[in-house]
Coordinates of C-alpha atoms and ligand atoms in Angstrom, one line a residue:
M1 CA -0.3 -0.2 0.3
S2 CA 1.3 3.5 -1.2
N3 CA 0.5 4.8 2.3
E4 CA 3.1 3.3 4.5
K5 CA 5.4 4.1 1.8
T6 CA 7.8 6.3 2.7
V7 CA 8.7 9.1 -0.2
A8 CA 11.4 11.6 -0.8
F9 CA 11.8 14.2 -3.9
I10 CA 15.0 15.4 -5.1
G11 CA 14.9 18.6 -6.8
L12 CA 12.5 21.5 -5.9
G13 CA 12.8 24.0 -9.3
A14 CA 10.3 25.1 -10.6
M15 CA 8.3 22.2 -11.2
G16 CA 9.9 19.9 -8.5
W17 CA 8.2 23.2 -5.5
G18 CA 5.0 22.4 -6.6
I19 CA 5.2 18.5 -7.6
A20 CA 6.5 18.3 -3.6
T21 CA 3.8 20.7 -2.1
N22 CA 1.4 17.8 -3.9
L23 CA 3.1 14.9 -2.1
A24 CA 2.7 16.8 1.1
A25 CA -0.7 17.3 0.6
A26 CA -0.8 13.6 0.2
A27 CA 1.2 13.0 3.5
A28 CA -1.1 14.8 5.2
R29 CA -4.5 12.9 3.9
G30 CA -2.6 9.6 4.9
D31 CA -2.2 8.4 1.0
V32 CA 1.7 8.4 1.3
A33 CA 3.4 7.9 5.1
S34 CA 4.7 11.6 7.1
P35 CA 6.8 13.2 6.0
V36 CA 7.8 13.9 2.7
T37 CA 11.6 14.8 2.9
V38 CA 12.9 16.7 0.3
W39 CA 16.4 17.2 -1.0
N40 CA 17.9 20.3 -2.9
R41 CA 20.6 21.0 -4.0
T42 CA 20.8 24.5 -2.7
S43 CA 19.8 23.7 0.5
A44 CA 18.5 26.6 1.5
K45 CA 15.3 26.0 -0.8
A46 CA 14.7 22.8 0.6
E47 CA 14.6 24.4 4.2
R48 CA 11.7 27.2 3.0
H49 CA 9.9 24.6 1.5
A50 CA 9.9 22.1 5.1
A51 CA 9.1 25.5 7.0
A52 CA 6.7 26.2 4.4
F53 CA 4.8 22.2 4.1
G54 CA 5.8 20.6 6.7
T55 CA 8.3 18.0 4.7
R56 CA 11.6 17.3 5.7
C57 CA 14.6 19.3 4.6
A58 CA 17.0 16.5 4.2
R59 CA 20.9 17.8 4.5
T60 CA 22.7 15.2 2.7
L61 CA 21.8 12.4 -0.3
S62 CA 22.1 10.1 2.3
D63 CA 19.6 11.1 4.3
V64 CA 17.2 10.1 1.3
S65 CA 18.5 7.2 0.1
R66 CA 16.5 4.4 2.5
A67 CA 13.4 6.1 1.1
D68 CA 11.0 3.4 -0.8
V69 CA 10.1 5.9 -3.5
I70 CA 12.9 8.4 -4.4
I71 CA 11.4 10.7 -7.2
T72 CA 13.6 12.8 -9.0
C73 CA 13.0 16.7 -11.1
L74 CA 16.2 17.5 -12.0
P75 CA 17.3 20.1 -15.7
T76 CA 19.1 16.5 -17.6
S77 CA 19.9 12.4 -17.5
A78 CA 22.9 13.7 -16.6
E79 CA 22.1 15.3 -13.5
V80 CA 19.6 12.0 -12.8
A81 CA 22.7 9.6 -13.6
A82 CA 25.2 10.9 -11.3
I83 CA 22.8 11.4 -8.2
V84 CA 22.5 7.9 -9.0
A85 CA 25.9 7.1 -9.1
K86 CA 26.3 8.3 -5.5
M87 CA 23.4 7.2 -4.3
A88 CA 23.4 3.7 -5.9
P89 CA 25.4 1.8 -3.0
E90 CA 23.2 3.2 0.3
L91 CA 19.5 2.7 -1.5
K92 CA 17.1 0.1 -0.4
A93 CA 16.4 -3.1 -2.4
G94 CA 12.9 -3.4 -3.6
S95 CA 12.3 0.1 -3.8
L96 CA 11.2 2.8 -6.5
W97 CA 12.6 5.6 -8.6
I98 CA 10.6 7.7 -10.7
D99 CA 12.4 10.0 -12.5
C100 CA 10.4 13.4 -13.5
T101 CA 13.1 14.6 -15.4
S102 CA 12.5 15.8 -18.5
G103 CA 15.6 13.2 -19.6
D104 CA 16.4 11.4 -22.8
P105 CA 15.7 8.3 -23.5
N106 CA 18.7 6.0 -23.9
T107 CA 20.6 7.8 -20.8
T108 CA 17.3 6.4 -19.1
R109 CA 17.7 2.9 -20.4
E110 CA 21.2 2.7 -18.7
T111 CA 20.0 4.6 -15.6
A112 CA 17.4 1.9 -14.9
R113 CA 19.6 -0.9 -15.3
A114 CA 22.5 0.3 -13.1
L115 CA 19.4 0.5 -10.6
E116 CA 17.9 -2.6 -11.5
R117 CA 22.0 -4.1 -10.3
V118 CA 21.1 -2.9 -6.9
G119 CA 17.2 -3.9 -6.7
V120 CA 15.4 -0.7 -7.8
K121 CA 13.0 -0.3 -9.8
M122 CA 12.9 2.6 -12.2
V123 CA 10.3 4.7 -14.4
D124 CA 10.3 7.6 -16.0
S125 CA 7.3 10.0 -15.9
P126 CA 7.7 13.7 -17.6
L127 CA 5.5 15.8 -17.2
S128 CA 3.5 18.7 -18.6
G129 CA 1.7 21.4 -17.0
G130 CA 4.3 23.8 -16.0
P131 CA 5.1 25.2 -13.1
D132 CA 1.4 26.1 -12.6
G133 CA 0.1 23.2 -12.9
A134 CA 2.9 21.6 -10.6
K135 CA 1.3 24.2 -7.9
T136 CA -2.3 22.8 -8.5
G137 CA -1.0 19.0 -8.8
E138 CA -3.0 19.4 -12.7
L139 CA -0.4 17.8 -15.0
T140 CA 0.1 15.1 -17.7
A141 CA 2.3 12.2 -17.1
M142 CA 4.0 10.2 -19.9
V143 CA 5.6 6.7 -18.1
G144 CA 7.7 4.4 -19.2
G145 CA 8.4 1.2 -17.9
D146 CA 6.4 -0.9 -15.4
V147 CA 4.0 0.8 -13.9
N148 CA 3.1 -1.0 -10.8
R149 CA 0.0 0.0 -8.2
V150 CA 2.4 1.9 -6.7
A151 CA 4.4 3.9 -8.4
Q152 CA 0.7 4.7 -10.4
S153 CA -1.1 6.1 -6.8
I154 CA 2.5 7.8 -6.5
I155 CA 2.1 9.2 -9.9
S156 CA -1.2 10.0 -9.1
C157 CA -1.2 13.1 -6.6
F158 CA 0.5 15.5 -8.6
A159 CA -0.6 14.1 -12.4
K160 CA -4.7 14.5 -11.7
K161 CA -4.5 15.4 -15.5
K162 CA -3.8 12.3 -16.9
I163 CA -1.6 9.7 -16.3
V164 CA -0.3 7.8 -19.9
H165 CA 0.8 4.3 -19.7
C166 CA 3.9 5.2 -22.9
G167 CA 5.9 1.7 -23.2
P168 CA 9.0 0.4 -22.1
I169 CA 11.5 2.3 -20.1
G170 CA 12.6 5.4 -21.8
S171 CA 9.6 5.9 -23.7
G172 CA 7.9 8.8 -21.4
H173 CA 10.8 10.8 -22.0
A174 CA 10.4 9.8 -25.9
V175 CA 7.4 11.2 -25.8
K176 CA 8.0 13.8 -23.8
A177 CA 10.7 14.8 -26.5
V178 CA 8.8 15.0 -29.2
N179 CA 5.5 17.0 -27.2
N180 CA 8.3 20.0 -26.6
C181 CA 9.2 20.1 -30.0
L182 CA 5.4 20.5 -31.1
N183 CA 5.1 23.1 -28.4
A184 CA 7.8 24.5 -29.6
A185 CA 7.6 24.7 -33.4
H186 CA 4.0 25.6 -32.6
L187 CA 4.9 29.1 -30.7
I188 CA 7.6 29.4 -33.9
V189 CA 5.3 29.4 -36.5
G190 CA 2.8 31.0 -34.4
G191 CA 5.1 34.1 -33.7
E192 CA 6.4 34.2 -37.2
A193 CA 2.4 33.9 -38.5
L194 CA 1.9 36.9 -36.2
I195 CA 4.8 39.0 -37.6
A196 CA 3.5 38.7 -41.5
L197 CA 0.5 39.9 -40.2
A198 CA 1.6 42.8 -38.2
K199 CA 4.0 44.2 -41.2
W200 CA 0.9 43.6 -43.6
G201 CA -1.5 45.6 -41.1
V202 CA -3.0 43.6 -38.9
Q203 CA -3.1 44.2 -35.2
P204 CA -2.0 40.7 -33.6
E205 CA -4.6 40.9 -31.0
I206 CA -7.6 40.8 -34.2
A207 CA -5.7 38.5 -35.4
L208 CA -5.4 36.1 -32.7
N209 CA -9.5 36.1 -32.7
A210 CA -10.2 34.9 -35.7
I211 CA -7.4 32.1 -36.0
N212 CA -8.4 31.3 -31.9
A213 CA -12.0 30.4 -33.3
S214 CA -10.7 29.1 -36.7
S215 CA -9.1 26.0 -38.1
G216 CA -5.1 27.8 -37.3
R217 CA -5.5 28.1 -33.8
S218 CA -3.3 26.1 -31.0
L219 CA -2.3 26.5 -27.4
Q220 CA 0.1 28.8 -28.4
T221 CA -2.3 31.2 -30.2
E222 CA -4.6 30.7 -27.2
V223 CA -2.5 30.9 -24.4
R224 CA 1.2 31.8 -24.9
L225 CA 1.2 34.4 -27.5
P226 CA -1.6 36.3 -25.8
E227 CA -0.2 35.9 -22.2
E228 CA 3.2 35.9 -22.4
V229 CA 4.4 37.5 -25.8
L230 CA 1.9 40.2 -26.4
S231 CA 1.7 41.2 -22.8
R232 CA 5.8 41.5 -23.3
K233 CA 5.8 39.2 -19.8
F234 CA 7.8 36.3 -20.9
D235 CA 7.5 34.5 -17.7
Y236 CA 5.6 31.8 -18.3
G237 CA 8.8 29.3 -16.4
F238 CA 10.8 27.2 -18.7
K239 CA 13.9 28.2 -19.5
L240 CA 14.5 28.3 -23.1
G241 CA 17.6 25.9 -22.7
L242 CA 15.6 23.1 -20.7
M243 CA 13.6 23.7 -23.7
L244 CA 16.8 23.3 -26.8
K245 CA 17.3 20.1 -24.3
D246 CA 13.9 18.8 -25.0
V247 CA 14.5 19.3 -29.1
R248 CA 18.1 18.3 -29.2
I249 CA 17.0 14.6 -27.4
A250 CA 14.2 14.3 -30.4
V251 CA 15.6 14.9 -33.1
D252 CA 19.6 13.9 -32.7
G253 CA 18.3 10.8 -30.6
L254 CA 14.9 9.6 -32.6
L255 CA 16.1 10.9 -36.3
S256 CA 18.8 9.3 -38.2
A257 CA 21.5 11.1 -38.7
E258 CA 20.0 11.6 -42.2
E259 CA 17.0 12.8 -41.4
S260 CA 17.9 15.2 -38.7
C261 CA 20.1 17.0 -41.7
R262 CA 17.2 17.5 -44.4
E263 CA 16.4 20.8 -45.5
D264 CA 13.2 20.0 -46.3
S265 CA 12.2 18.7 -42.9
I266 CA 10.6 20.6 -40.3
L267 CA 12.0 19.2 -36.3
P268 CA 15.6 20.1 -37.3
L269 CA 14.6 23.3 -38.6
V270 CA 12.8 24.2 -34.9
K271 CA 16.2 22.9 -32.7
R272 CA 18.1 25.7 -35.6
L273 CA 16.1 28.4 -34.9
L274 CA 16.3 27.2 -30.8
E275 CA 20.2 27.1 -31.1
K276 CA 20.3 30.5 -32.4
S277 CA 17.7 32.4 -29.8
T278 CA 19.8 30.4 -26.6
D279 CA 22.9 31.9 -28.3
E280 CA 21.6 35.6 -28.1
Q281 CA 18.6 35.4 -24.9
G282 CA 20.9 33.1 -22.7
Y283 CA 19.3 29.7 -21.2
D284 CA 17.8 30.8 -18.5
A285 CA 15.4 33.2 -21.2
D286 CA 12.3 31.8 -20.5
Y287 CA 11.0 30.0 -23.7
T288 CA 8.7 32.0 -25.1
R289 CA 11.2 34.3 -26.0
V290 CA 12.0 32.1 -28.8
V291 CA 9.8 34.5 -30.6
R292 CA 12.2 37.8 -29.5
T293 CA 14.5 36.3 -31.9
L294 CA 12.2 36.6 -34.8
E295 CA 11.0 40.0 -33.4
L296 CA 15.0 40.9 -33.9
G297 CA 15.6 39.3 -37.1
A298 CA 12.0 41.3 -39.1
G299 CA 12.4 44.5 -37.1
I300 CA 9.5 44.2 -35.4
E301 CA 8.0 44.4 -32.0
L302 CA 4.6 42.2 -31.4
H303 CA 2.5 43.8 -28.4
Q304 CA -1.1 44.6 -27.6
G305 CA -2.4 47.7 -30.2
A306 CA -0.7 48.1 -33.1
A307 CA 3.0 46.6 -33.9
T308 CA 5.7 48.5 -34.0
T309 CA 9.2 48.5 -36.0
E310 CA 12.3 48.2 -34.7
H311 CA 15.7 50.2 -36.3
A312 CA 18.8 48.6 -35.8
Ligands
LIG1 P1 15.0 24.3 -13.0 O1 15.7 25.1 -13.4 O2 14.4 25.8 -12.1 O3 14.7 23.6 -11.9 C1 16.2 22.7 -11.6 C2 16.0 21.7 -10.4 O4 17.3 20.9 -10.4 C3 16.5 22.9 -9.4 O5 16.2 22.1 -7.8 C4 18.6 22.7 -8.7 O6 18.7 22.8 -8.2 C5 18.5 21.0 -9.8 N1 19.9 20.8 -10.3 C6 20.3 21.7 -11.9 N2 21.4 21.2 -11.3 C7 21.5 20.4 -10.7 C8 22.7 19.4 -10.1 N3 23.9 19.2 -10.7 N4 22.6 18.5 -9.0 C9 21.6 18.5 -8.8 N5 20.9 19.3 -8.5 C10 20.8 20.1 -9.3 O7 14.4 23.7 -13.1 P2 12.6 23.2 -13.5 O8 12.0 22.5 -12.5 O9 12.1 23.7 -15.0 O10 12.6 21.7 -15.1 C11 13.1 20.4 -14.3 C12 12.9 19.3 -15.4 O11 11.0 19.4 -15.3 C13 13.6 19.9 -16.8 O12 13.9 18.6 -17.0 C14 13.2 20.3 -17.6 O13 12.5 20.2 -19.2 C15 10.9 20.0 -17.2 N6 9.8 20.6 -16.6 C16 10.1 21.8 -16.9 C17 8.8 22.2 -17.5 C18 8.2 23.6 -16.9 O14 7.3 24.1 -17.5 N7 9.6 24.7 -16.2 C19 7.1 21.8 -17.3 C20 7.8 20.1 -17.9 C21 8.9 19.2 -17.6 P3 19.3 24.3 -7.6 O15 18.0 25.1 -6.5 O16 20.8 24.1 -6.4 O17 19.7 25.5 -8.4

């Protein structure tokens, strides 16, 4: 039963903070053992989480190594593999490792083999829904591996929107990488479309008003472009460098070398534009700033009301 399972969470970033908060709420309801333990590289964040939500702040990785369920949400699979390597000798045989990082499926398979050698099962469970979804627990989980009852009940504490079993270990990570390619592609093509219309004299808001009641609409035209770009907030909470990482996983890892070089293939184009944008705007810039790169190229700025022309 998962209500007796001790749970430890590693990585209190934009996503992890909210996920751990939902786990703390599950502990308060008695759905998992109380308290949930949290560890973060910058330990002040874990202390703040413990003070705010009644979690237990772990000082060292050893403090979390004996948990029945360990959950990671780190930038990439490299950090997950490094932490697994450090903790492996101390892990409890029969425990479960749930990786909520948007990771690389090939590295995940290797990490799962390393964990299997010490008797620990791994599932990959990357998430979609952003920091706001993490806060409310309304996330979608794309899960790879053997999803037993414990894994399902723990993931359902923070992925209340949907849990999809994608296939063997690593397949959640593969689906998540492709999902984010689509996310970035829709944002880029939506930004390009608004710039073209603005140059022609149509105000972006008016264009979106029509498009969002028509067949060209997407989450990006309905939400991200008006809320983050036209408002000039650029503050969704997902780093451009992390989006580039996901698109690289899909393009470099899932397409053949020949396919990823084709000039008439759209996903490699998305990758090249994100590379340019990350160089220009920085790894930590919000991913919606990829539209800023398009604006700079076109010499036009999109915002509410008429777009303005930018002079070099
Ligand atoms: P953040 O950059 O906000 O947080 C990263 C977390 O990882 C922090 O807790 C950070 O610790 C920790 N960390 C970084 N490097 C190391 C390291 N070498 N060793 C140990 N801990 C480390 O990232 P997000 O929360 O935005 O993203 C986490 C994962 O979730 C990524 O894979 C991302 O692609 C994915 N994701 C993000 C979404 C979003 O909208 N933000 C949506 C869906 C998935 P410290 O506090 O010390 O810096």
